[in-house]
Amino acid sequence: MSASTPEPVTLARHAMATRFEIVLHGANPVSLRAAGEEALDEVDRIEALLSLYRPTSEIANVNARAAREAVRVSPEVFRLLERARELSAATGGAFDITVAPLVRCWGFMGGTGRMPEAVEIEAARARIGMRLVELNARDFTVRFAREGVMLDLGAIGKGYAIERAVELLHDAGVTSALLHGGTSTIHALGRLPDDAPWKIALEHPPRSTEDQPELLALVPLENEAMSVSAVWGRHFQSDGRHYGHVIDPRTGFPTEAAQMTAVVLGSATETDALSTALLTQGVDGIEPLHQLRSSARSLVIASGSWVPTISARGIEVIA
Ligand code: AMP
Ligand code: MG
């Protein structure tokens, strides 16, 4: 780094059960640090709104009461629920925040997974679908059509928090920064000080726990977000098969359509939701994704064979 380029300011914080990190470039380290802290405070604020595991969150309140009465939420949470509903419709239900009863039944709600009985899966499936969630825009209320419906924003919340945090960085005049939450969603604001785009390394899925990860792609990002969804994020093995924490709401089973997916777009909320959707759809989801968002870039590593097939659009895979 040349003498004229000051060292970047880096900040980190534990939130949403992961580590968020920000790297900021600019002339004034004091104001960069202040902007970074404010952005991380925003992540904390959003976790307090959305977390399933905090009884005081708006989502926990909805889950506890909305089967019995219409529950009022803040305009912000209401708008996010509307976006989640739109993304669910746009992905044919592959992304669905009502998946919670299945996530719980497969032991992934705070746990590392377990094999449920068939009757448990059927009972959970009867409680799934955005049609069971009534969003009333006149008074910002949420109402469930039956008992047992539950919302889980685990596939979109981190992306939303990053999107909001990036807005704050932008409003504070930051022109070059990188923000990620547990590496699964990352947003690059502006360019690097040498005017090159940020470059994000994507690694191959690990073949075994001992293997060194191999580089899969170096993805240039500029005012864009990338999210990665993967089966191995949280999973368990039974009879030689891997069961991961992303469940196909349409079948009730952990997805086997893909091992890993990545989506690049301007909005971190969308990349988060759409990379999860793509993991449940596999290669069949690629065409619909690019129809939905023509500026998207995507990568899918399909499951099902010893030699994984990689389908990439707009992302250059390293041979
Ligand atoms: P991500 O790491 O963004 O792909 O999100 C995975 C998390 O979202 C899981 O741990 C579940 O909490 C939740 N989830 C699982 N399957 C789905 C699905 N099909 N649609 C929406 N959320 C899901
Ligand atoms: Mg996601």
PDB file of N, CA and C in Angstrom, residues 170-206:
ATOM      1  N   HIS A 170     -23.417   4.677   3.563  1.00  0.00           N
ATOM      2  CA  HIS A 170     -23.550   5.567   2.409  1.00  0.00           C
ATOM      3  C   HIS A 170     -23.985   6.959   2.856  1.00  0.00           C
ATOM      4  N   ASP A 171     -25.004   7.016   3.737  1.00  0.00           N
ATOM      5  CA  ASP A 171     -25.498   8.312   4.231  1.00  0.00           C
ATOM      6  C   ASP A 171     -24.423   9.057   5.013  1.00  0.00           C
ATOM      7  N   ALA A 172     -23.501   8.306   5.646  1.00  0.00           N
ATOM      8  CA  ALA A 172     -22.433   8.948   6.424  1.00  0.00           C
ATOM      9  C   ALA A 172     -21.280   9.407   5.524  1.00  0.00           C
ATOM     10  N   GLY A 173     -21.449   9.209   4.216  1.00  0.00           N
ATOM     11  CA  GLY A 173     -20.429   9.702   3.279  1.00  0.00           C
ATOM     12  C   GLY A 173     -19.314   8.708   2.998  1.00  0.00           C
ATOM     13  N   VAL A 174     -19.463   7.455   3.488  1.00  0.00           N
ATOM     14  CA  VAL A 174     -18.442   6.443   3.207  1.00  0.00           C
ATOM     15  C   VAL A 174     -18.552   6.050   1.728  1.00  0.00           C
ATOM     16  N   THR A 175     -17.407   6.017   1.050  1.00  0.00           N
ATOM     17  CA  THR A 175     -17.451   5.715  -0.393  1.00  0.00           C
ATOM     18  C   THR A 175     -16.796   4.382  -0.737  1.00  0.00           C
ATOM     19  N   SER A 176     -16.089   3.774   0.239  1.00  0.00           N
ATOM     20  CA  SER A 176     -15.412   2.508  -0.049  1.00  0.00           C
ATOM     21  C   SER A 176     -15.420   1.634   1.203  1.00  0.00           C
ATOM     22  N   ALA A 177     -16.221   0.579   1.174  1.00  0.00           N
ATOM     23  CA  ALA A 177     -16.308  -0.296   2.356  1.00  0.00           C
ATOM     24  C   ALA A 177     -16.794  -1.678   1.964  1.00  0.00           C
ATOM     25  N   LEU A 178     -16.459  -2.626   2.809  1.00  0.00           N
ATOM     26  CA  LEU A 178     -16.934  -3.996   2.638  1.00  0.00           C
ATOM     27  C   LEU A 178     -17.558  -4.422   3.961  1.00  0.00           C
ATOM     28  N   LEU A 179     -18.737  -5.009   3.885  1.00  0.00           N
ATOM     29  CA  LEU A 179     -19.431  -5.436   5.104  1.00  0.00           C
ATOM     30  C   LEU A 179     -19.924  -6.856   4.894  1.00  0.00           C
ATOM     31  N   HIS A 180     -19.611  -7.755   5.819  1.00  0.00           N
ATOM     32  CA  HIS A 180     -20.156  -9.100   5.689  1.00  0.00           C
ATOM     33  C   HIS A 180     -20.659  -9.628   7.030  1.00  0.00           C
ATOM     34  N   GLY A 181     -21.592 -10.572   6.943  1.00  0.00           N
ATOM     35  CA  GLY A 181     -22.124 -11.240   8.130  1.00  0.00           C
ATOM     36  C   GLY A 181     -21.824 -12.714   8.015  1.00  0.00           C
ATOM     37  N   GLY A 182     -20.820 -13.157   8.757  1.00  0.00           N
ATOM     38  CA  GLY A 182     -20.468 -14.580   8.768  1.00  0.00           C
ATOM     39  C   GLY A 182     -20.107 -15.130   7.403  1.00  0.00           C
ATOM     40  N   THR A 183     -19.627 -14.272   6.535  1.00  0.00           N
ATOM     41  CA  THR A 183     -19.235 -14.563   5.152  1.00  0.00           C
ATOM     42  C   THR A 183     -20.401 -15.038   4.263  1.00  0.00           C
ATOM     43  N   SER A 184     -21.588 -15.265   4.821  1.00  0.00           N
ATOM     44  CA  SER A 184     -22.655 -15.784   3.959  1.00  0.00           C
ATOM     45  C   SER A 184     -23.294 -14.679   3.121  1.00  0.00           C
ATOM     46  N   THR A 185     -23.331 -13.451   3.641  1.00  0.00           N
ATOM     47  CA  THR A 185     -23.757 -12.314   2.807  1.00  0.00           C
ATOM     48  C   THR A 185     -22.733 -11.202   2.947  1.00  0.00           C
ATOM     49  N   ILE A 186     -22.374 -10.627   1.811  1.00  0.00           N
ATOM     50  CA  ILE A 186     -21.341  -9.593   1.797  1.00  0.00           C
ATOM     51  C   ILE A 186     -21.801  -8.477   0.871  1.00  0.00           C
ATOM     52  N   HIS A 187     -21.528  -7.229   1.261  1.00  0.00           N
ATOM     53  CA  HIS A 187     -21.848  -6.111   0.371  1.00  0.00           C
ATOM     54  C   HIS A 187     -20.604  -5.258   0.189  1.00  0.00           C
ATOM     55  N   ALA A 188     -20.299  -4.934  -1.066  1.00  0.00           N
ATOM     56  CA  ALA A 188     -19.157  -4.068  -1.368  1.00  0.00           C
ATOM     57  C   ALA A 188     -19.679  -2.694  -1.761  1.00  0.00           C
ATOM     58  N   LEU A 189     -19.287  -1.692  -0.980  1.00  0.00           N
ATOM     59  CA  LEU A 189     -19.687  -0.313  -1.272  1.00  0.00           C
ATOM     60  C   LEU A 189     -18.559   0.340  -2.062  1.00  0.00           C
ATOM     61  N   GLY A 190     -18.874   0.862  -3.229  1.00  0.00           N
ATOM     62  CA  GLY A 190     -17.879   1.568  -4.047  1.00  0.00           C
ATOM     63  C   GLY A 190     -16.765   0.651  -4.519  1.00  0.00           C
ATOM     64  N   ARG A 191     -15.576   1.257  -4.651  1.00  0.00           N
ATOM     65  CA  ARG A 191     -14.403   0.529  -5.143  1.00  0.00           C
ATOM     66  C   ARG A 191     -13.271   0.633  -4.138  1.00  0.00           C
ATOM     67  N   LEU A 192     -12.226  -0.116  -4.379  1.00  0.00           N
ATOM     68  CA  LEU A 192     -11.013  -0.036  -3.562  1.00  0.00           C
ATOM     69  C   LEU A 192     -10.303   1.303  -3.838  1.00  0.00           C
ATOM     70  N   PRO A 193      -9.401   1.723  -2.936  1.00  0.00           N
ATOM     71  CA  PRO A 193      -8.713   3.006  -3.148  1.00  0.00           C
ATOM     72  C   PRO A 193      -7.949   3.070  -4.477  1.00  0.00           C
ATOM     73  N   ASP A 194      -7.485   1.936  -4.997  1.00  0.00           N
ATOM     74  CA  ASP A 194      -6.775   1.974  -6.290  1.00  0.00           C
ATOM     75  C   ASP A 194      -7.747   1.915  -7.462  1.00  0.00           C
ATOM     76  N   ASP A 195      -9.046   2.104  -7.174  1.00  0.00           N
ATOM     77  CA  ASP A 195     -10.118   2.172  -8.166  1.00  0.00           C
ATOM     78  C   ASP A 195     -10.492   0.826  -8.784  1.00  0.00           C
ATOM     79  N   ALA A 196      -9.943  -0.261  -8.240  1.00  0.00           N
ATOM     80  CA  ALA A 196     -10.373  -1.586  -8.701  1.00  0.00           C
ATOM     81  C   ALA A 196     -11.619  -1.988  -7.914  1.00  0.00           C
ATOM     82  N   PRO A 197     -12.475  -2.833  -8.518  1.00  0.00           N
ATOM     83  CA  PRO A 197     -13.614  -3.335  -7.731  1.00  0.00           C
ATOM     84  C   PRO A 197     -13.120  -4.242  -6.599  1.00  0.00           C
ATOM     85  N   TRP A 198     -13.912  -4.382  -5.568  1.00  0.00           N
ATOM     86  CA  TRP A 198     -13.595  -5.359  -4.517  1.00  0.00           C
ATOM     87  C   TRP A 198     -13.623  -6.751  -5.158  1.00  0.00           C
ATOM     88  N   LYS A 199     -12.777  -7.641  -4.671  1.00  0.00           N
ATOM     89  CA  LYS A 199     -12.799  -9.021  -5.201  1.00  0.00           C
ATOM     90  C   LYS A 199     -13.018  -9.981  -4.046  1.00  0.00           C
ATOM     91  N   ILE A 200     -14.042 -10.806  -4.178  1.00  0.00           N
ATOM     92  CA  ILE A 200     -14.415 -11.710  -3.097  1.00  0.00           C
ATOM     93  C   ILE A 200     -14.103 -13.151  -3.506  1.00  0.00           C
ATOM     94  N   ALA A 201     -13.383 -13.834  -2.644  1.00  0.00           N
ATOM     95  CA  ALA A 201     -13.017 -15.231  -2.929  1.00  0.00           C
ATOM     96  C   ALA A 201     -14.171 -16.155  -2.557  1.00  0.00           C
ATOM     97  N   LEU A 202     -14.533 -17.025  -3.504  1.00  0.00           N
ATOM     98  CA  LEU A 202     -15.498 -18.102  -3.222  1.00  0.00           C
ATOM     99  C   LEU A 202     -14.713 -19.403  -3.187  1.00  0.00           C
ATOM    100  N   GLU A 203     -14.969 -20.219  -2.180  1.00  0.00           N
ATOM    101  CA  GLU A 203     -14.236 -21.484  -2.082  1.00  0.00           C
ATOM    102  C   GLU A 203     -15.111 -22.667  -2.473  1.00  0.00           C
ATOM    103  N   HIS A 204     -14.454 -23.722  -2.983  1.00  0.00           N
ATOM    104  CA  HIS A 204     -15.151 -24.970  -3.269  1.00  0.00           C
ATOM    105  C   HIS A 204     -15.745 -25.543  -1.985  1.00  0.00           C
ATOM    106  N   PRO A 205     -16.828 -26.302  -2.101  1.00  0.00           N
ATOM    107  CA  PRO A 205     -17.327 -27.011  -0.920  1.00  0.00           C
ATOM    108  C   PRO A 205     -16.222 -27.913  -0.376  1.00  0.00           C
ATOM    109  N   PRO A 206     -16.082 -28.014   0.949  1.00  0.00           N
ATOM    110  CA  PRO A 206     -15.035 -28.882   1.489  1.00  0.00           C
ATOM    111  C   PRO A 206     -15.340 -30.344   1.169  1.00  0.00           C
TER     112      PRO A 206
END
